[in-house]
């Protein structure tokens, strides 16, 4: 089992790219996209995390090596400031963790030197916290075991 603690909160899938209009040399207009400032900031945060946790990342790479081409399960606990999760009256706000997975899986796979296609199962959880600068995610990665799945073959 691999543990990565206090991983940066990923950028939302909805905010990964900015769409811009460009012109070709012939003057024809087309739509292009570029990484948004939010996504670039997340990538910088991950690079800082990688540098500060160099030994943990190296150990994780070594532990995951035998499973590099096998299905994996990933558990992520997101510690999010309570004002982002609840209204003043205590009702839950819309905060969709699934929108964070694409960018999170991409950079996680990159620093672990694996393909994010090996993540077969994921478990997500939100935990409200009081202090904003303590936001982050605790991640555990383990082999995927499908013994509880029913056989759908004919």
PDB file of C-alpha atoms in Angstrom:
ATOM      1  CA  UNK A   1       0.000   0.000   0.000  1.00  0.00           C
ATOM      2  CA  UNK A   2       1.245   3.468  -0.904  1.00  0.00           C
ATOM      3  CA  UNK A   3       0.376   6.568   1.125  1.00  0.00           C
ATOM      4  CA  UNK A   4       0.761  10.169   0.050  1.00  0.00           C
ATOM      5  CA  UNK A   5      -0.346  12.689   2.655  1.00  0.00           C
ATOM      6  CA  UNK A   6      -1.326  16.323   2.211  1.00  0.00           C
ATOM      7  CA  UNK A   7      -1.301  16.146  -1.593  1.00  0.00           C
ATOM      8  CA  UNK A   8      -2.452  19.419  -3.205  1.00  0.00           C
ATOM      9  CA  UNK A   9      -6.170  19.712  -4.001  1.00  0.00           C
ATOM     10  CA  UNK A  10      -6.520  19.165  -7.770  1.00  0.00           C
ATOM     11  CA  UNK A  11      -7.909  21.776 -10.127  1.00  0.00           C
ATOM     12  CA  UNK A  12     -11.519  21.212 -11.155  1.00  0.00           C
ATOM     13  CA  UNK A  13     -11.989  19.591 -14.562  1.00  0.00           C
ATOM     14  CA  UNK A  14     -14.207  22.570 -15.456  1.00  0.00           C
ATOM     15  CA  UNK A  15     -11.302  24.967 -14.899  1.00  0.00           C
ATOM     16  CA  UNK A  16      -8.393  23.121 -16.518  1.00  0.00           C
ATOM     17  CA  UNK A  17      -8.312  25.035 -19.795  1.00  0.00           C
ATOM     18  CA  UNK A  18      -9.088  28.476 -21.137  1.00  0.00           C
ATOM     19  CA  UNK A  19     -10.607  28.553 -24.603  1.00  0.00           C
ATOM     20  CA  UNK A  20      -9.211  31.212 -26.877  1.00  0.00           C
ATOM     21  CA  UNK A  21      -9.905  32.314 -30.423  1.00  0.00           C
ATOM     22  CA  UNK A  22      -6.958  32.380 -32.815  1.00  0.00           C
ATOM     23  CA  UNK A  23      -6.375  33.133 -36.463  1.00  0.00           C
ATOM     24  CA  UNK A  24      -4.468  31.104 -38.991  1.00  0.00           C
ATOM     25  CA  UNK A  25      -1.989  32.831 -41.311  1.00  0.00           C
ATOM     26  CA  UNK A  26      -4.735  32.939 -43.917  1.00  0.00           C
ATOM     27  CA  UNK A  27      -7.016  34.783 -41.485  1.00  0.00           C
ATOM     28  CA  UNK A  28      -9.366  31.905 -40.704  1.00  0.00           C
ATOM     29  CA  UNK A  29     -10.562  31.886 -37.062  1.00  0.00           C
ATOM     30  CA  UNK A  30     -10.444  28.762 -34.897  1.00  0.00           C
ATOM     31  CA  UNK A  31     -10.858  27.815 -31.244  1.00  0.00           C
ATOM     32  CA  UNK A  32      -7.838  26.685 -29.256  1.00  0.00           C
ATOM     33  CA  UNK A  33      -7.312  25.896 -25.630  1.00  0.00           C
ATOM     34  CA  UNK A  34      -4.487  26.504 -23.230  1.00  0.00           C
ATOM     35  CA  UNK A  35      -3.890  25.462 -19.653  1.00  0.00           C
ATOM     36  CA  UNK A  36      -5.673  27.834 -17.293  1.00  0.00           C
ATOM     37  CA  UNK A  37      -3.881  29.757 -14.555  1.00  0.00           C
ATOM     38  CA  UNK A  38      -5.727  27.559 -12.026  1.00  0.00           C
ATOM     39  CA  UNK A  39      -4.297  24.421 -13.625  1.00  0.00           C
ATOM     40  CA  UNK A  40      -0.800  25.924 -13.907  1.00  0.00           C
ATOM     41  CA  UNK A  41      -0.948  26.843 -10.212  1.00  0.00           C
ATOM     42  CA  UNK A  42      -1.988  23.279  -9.357  1.00  0.00           C
ATOM     43  CA  UNK A  43       0.925  21.908 -11.398  1.00  0.00           C
ATOM     44  CA  UNK A  44       3.290  24.243  -9.499  1.00  0.00           C
ATOM     45  CA  UNK A  45       1.827  23.084  -6.167  1.00  0.00           C
ATOM     46  CA  UNK A  46       2.379  19.465  -7.197  1.00  0.00           C
ATOM     47  CA  UNK A  47       5.977  20.218  -8.211  1.00  0.00           C
ATOM     48  CA  UNK A  48       6.603  21.806  -4.794  1.00  0.00           C
ATOM     49  CA  UNK A  49       4.994  18.731  -3.168  1.00  0.00           C
ATOM     50  CA  UNK A  50       7.185  16.430  -5.257  1.00  0.00           C
ATOM     51  CA  UNK A  51      10.349  18.309  -4.279  1.00  0.00           C
ATOM     52  CA  UNK A  52       9.415  18.448  -0.586  1.00  0.00           C
ATOM     53  CA  UNK A  53       8.506  14.748  -0.540  1.00  0.00           C
ATOM     54  CA  UNK A  54      11.238  13.403  -2.797  1.00  0.00           C
ATOM     55  CA  UNK A  55      11.993  10.330  -0.678  1.00  0.00           C
ATOM     56  CA  UNK A  56       8.288   9.459  -0.223  1.00  0.00           C
ATOM     57  CA  UNK A  57       7.727   9.730  -3.992  1.00  0.00           C
ATOM     58  CA  UNK A  58      10.789   7.604  -4.740  1.00  0.00           C
ATOM     59  CA  UNK A  59       9.647   4.930  -2.279  1.00  0.00           C
ATOM     60  CA  UNK A  60       6.141   5.033  -3.794  1.00  0.00           C
ATOM     61  CA  UNK A  61       7.604   4.548  -7.293  1.00  0.00           C
ATOM     62  CA  UNK A  62       9.597   1.544  -6.117  1.00  0.00           C
ATOM     63  CA  UNK A  63       6.588   0.003  -4.336  1.00  0.00           C
ATOM     64  CA  UNK A  64       4.267   0.497  -7.303  1.00  0.00           C
ATOM     65  CA  UNK A  65       6.732  -0.875  -9.874  1.00  0.00           C
ATOM     66  CA  UNK A  66       5.475  -4.506  -9.700  1.00  0.00           C
ATOM     67  CA  UNK A  67       1.905  -3.219 -10.182  1.00  0.00           C
ATOM     68  CA  UNK A  68       2.665  -0.745 -12.956  1.00  0.00           C
ATOM     69  CA  UNK A  69       0.549  -2.644 -15.491  1.00  0.00           C
ATOM     70  CA  UNK A  70      -2.003  -4.096 -13.071  1.00  0.00           C
ATOM     71  CA  UNK A  71      -5.311  -2.612 -11.884  1.00  0.00           C
ATOM     72  CA  UNK A  72      -5.070  -0.394  -8.815  1.00  0.00           C
ATOM     73  CA  UNK A  73      -7.503   0.959  -6.239  1.00  0.00           C
ATOM     74  CA  UNK A  74      -7.107   4.550  -5.098  1.00  0.00           C
ATOM     75  CA  UNK A  75      -8.636   6.077  -1.978  1.00  0.00           C
ATOM     76  CA  UNK A  76      -8.651   9.838  -1.609  1.00  0.00           C
ATOM     77  CA  UNK A  77      -9.702  11.788   1.466  1.00  0.00           C
ATOM     78  CA  UNK A  78     -10.092  15.482   0.672  1.00  0.00           C
ATOM     79  CA  UNK A  79      -9.746  17.906   3.583  1.00  0.00           C
ATOM     80  CA  UNK A  80     -11.719  20.964   2.490  1.00  0.00           C
ATOM     81  CA  UNK A  81     -12.465  24.140   4.446  1.00  0.00           C
ATOM     82  CA  UNK A  82     -16.023  23.985   5.744  1.00  0.00           C
ATOM     83  CA  UNK A  83     -17.070  27.266   4.045  1.00  0.00           C
ATOM     84  CA  UNK A  84     -16.479  25.578   0.668  1.00  0.00           C
ATOM     85  CA  UNK A  85     -18.662  22.599   1.652  1.00  0.00           C
ATOM     86  CA  UNK A  86     -21.541  24.172   3.637  1.00  0.00           C
ATOM     87  CA  UNK A  87     -23.711  27.285   3.550  1.00  0.00           C
ATOM     88  CA  UNK A  88     -23.959  29.496   6.643  1.00  0.00           C
ATOM     89  CA  UNK A  89     -27.142  27.601   7.521  1.00  0.00           C
ATOM     90  CA  UNK A  90     -25.290  24.275   7.337  1.00  0.00           C
ATOM     91  CA  UNK A  91     -26.729  22.985   4.051  1.00  0.00           C
ATOM     92  CA  UNK A  92     -24.255  21.199   1.753  1.00  0.00           C
ATOM     93  CA  UNK A  93     -22.914  23.259  -1.139  1.00  0.00           C
ATOM     94  CA  UNK A  94     -22.263  21.842  -4.572  1.00  0.00           C
ATOM     95  CA  UNK A  95     -18.665  20.645  -4.432  1.00  0.00           C
ATOM     96  CA  UNK A  96     -18.232  17.767  -6.855  1.00  0.00           C
ATOM     97  CA  UNK A  97     -15.121  15.730  -6.097  1.00  0.00           C
ATOM     98  CA  UNK A  98     -15.418  13.905  -9.413  1.00  0.00           C
ATOM     99  CA  UNK A  99     -14.507  17.131 -11.223  1.00  0.00           C
ATOM    100  CA  UNK A 100     -11.158  17.028  -9.429  1.00  0.00           C
ATOM    101  CA  UNK A 101     -10.224  13.504 -10.459  1.00  0.00           C
ATOM    102  CA  UNK A 102      -9.027  14.088 -14.031  1.00  0.00           C
ATOM    103  CA  UNK A 103      -6.325  16.577 -13.141  1.00  0.00           C
ATOM    104  CA  UNK A 104      -5.537  14.741  -9.901  1.00  0.00           C
ATOM    105  CA  UNK A 105      -5.087  11.376 -11.608  1.00  0.00           C
ATOM    106  CA  UNK A 106      -3.036  12.933 -14.421  1.00  0.00           C
ATOM    107  CA  UNK A 107      -0.428  14.540 -12.166  1.00  0.00           C
ATOM    108  CA  UNK A 108      -0.414  11.674  -9.679  1.00  0.00           C
ATOM    109  CA  UNK A 109       0.276   9.195 -12.473  1.00  0.00           C
ATOM    110  CA  UNK A 110       2.965  11.491 -13.842  1.00  0.00           C
ATOM    111  CA  UNK A 111       4.904  11.768 -10.575  1.00  0.00           C
ATOM    112  CA  UNK A 112       4.529   8.014  -9.908  1.00  0.00           C
ATOM    113  CA  UNK A 113       5.552   7.260 -13.513  1.00  0.00           C
ATOM    114  CA  UNK A 114       2.499   5.119 -14.273  1.00  0.00           C
ATOM    115  CA  UNK A 115      -0.462   5.368 -16.645  1.00  0.00           C
ATOM    116  CA  UNK A 116      -3.617   6.664 -14.945  1.00  0.00           C
ATOM    117  CA  UNK A 117      -5.577   3.991 -16.826  1.00  0.00           C
ATOM    118  CA  UNK A 118      -4.514   1.501 -14.129  1.00  0.00           C
ATOM    119  CA  UNK A 119      -6.827   3.188 -11.597  1.00  0.00           C
ATOM    120  CA  UNK A 120      -9.755   0.751 -11.735  1.00  0.00           C
ATOM    121  CA  UNK A 121     -11.495   1.674  -8.510  1.00  0.00           C
ATOM    122  CA  UNK A 122     -11.628   4.893  -6.567  1.00  0.00           C
ATOM    123  CA  UNK A 123     -13.126   5.862  -3.238  1.00  0.00           C
ATOM    124  CA  UNK A 124     -13.597   9.529  -2.415  1.00  0.00           C
ATOM    125  CA  UNK A 125     -14.447  11.302   0.791  1.00  0.00           C
ATOM    126  CA  UNK A 126     -14.830  14.934   1.854  1.00  0.00           C
ATOM    127  CA  UNK A 127     -13.816  15.985   5.352  1.00  0.00           C
ATOM    128  CA  UNK A 128     -14.637  19.536   6.471  1.00  0.00           C
ATOM    129  CA  UNK A 129     -11.823  21.366   8.252  1.00  0.00           C
ATOM    130  CA  UNK A 130     -11.581  24.700  10.062  1.00  0.00           C
ATOM    131  CA  UNK A 131      -8.262  26.056   8.731  1.00  0.00           C
ATOM    132  CA  UNK A 132      -8.064  26.953   5.020  1.00  0.00           C
ATOM    133  CA  UNK A 133      -4.295  26.556   4.592  1.00  0.00           C
ATOM    134  CA  UNK A 134      -4.526  22.930   5.785  1.00  0.00           C
ATOM    135  CA  UNK A 135      -6.553  21.840   2.759  1.00  0.00           C
ATOM    136  CA  UNK A 136      -5.122  18.825   0.983  1.00  0.00           C
ATOM    137  CA  UNK A 137      -5.742  15.193   0.154  1.00  0.00           C
ATOM    138  CA  UNK A 138      -4.516  11.990   1.710  1.00  0.00           C
ATOM    139  CA  UNK A 139      -4.116   9.294  -0.924  1.00  0.00           C
ATOM    140  CA  UNK A 140      -3.645   5.567  -0.614  1.00  0.00           C
ATOM    141  CA  UNK A 141      -3.042   3.246  -3.548  1.00  0.00           C
ATOM    142  CA  UNK A 142      -3.303  -0.538  -3.376  1.00  0.00           C
ATOM    143  CA  UNK A 143      -3.813  -3.468  -5.747  1.00  0.00           C
ATOM    144  CA  UNK A 144      -7.364  -3.770  -7.070  1.00  0.00           C
ATOM    145  CA  UNK A 145      -9.149  -6.963  -6.038  1.00  0.00           C
ATOM    146  CA  UNK A 146     -12.296  -7.784  -7.970  1.00  0.00           C
ATOM    147  CA  UNK A 147     -13.367 -10.818  -5.913  1.00  0.00           C
ATOM    148  CA  UNK A 148     -16.668  -9.136  -5.008  1.00  0.00           C
ATOM    149  CA  UNK A 149     -17.690  -8.503  -8.618  1.00  0.00           C
ATOM    150  CA  UNK A 150     -20.150 -10.815 -10.271  1.00  0.00           C
ATOM    151  CA  UNK A 151     -19.169 -12.645 -13.421  1.00  0.00           C
ATOM    152  CA  UNK A 152     -20.844 -11.006 -16.445  1.00  0.00           C
ATOM    153  CA  UNK A 153     -19.325 -13.303 -19.055  1.00  0.00           C
ATOM    154  CA  UNK A 154     -21.658 -15.398 -21.157  1.00  0.00           C
TER     155      UNK A 154
END
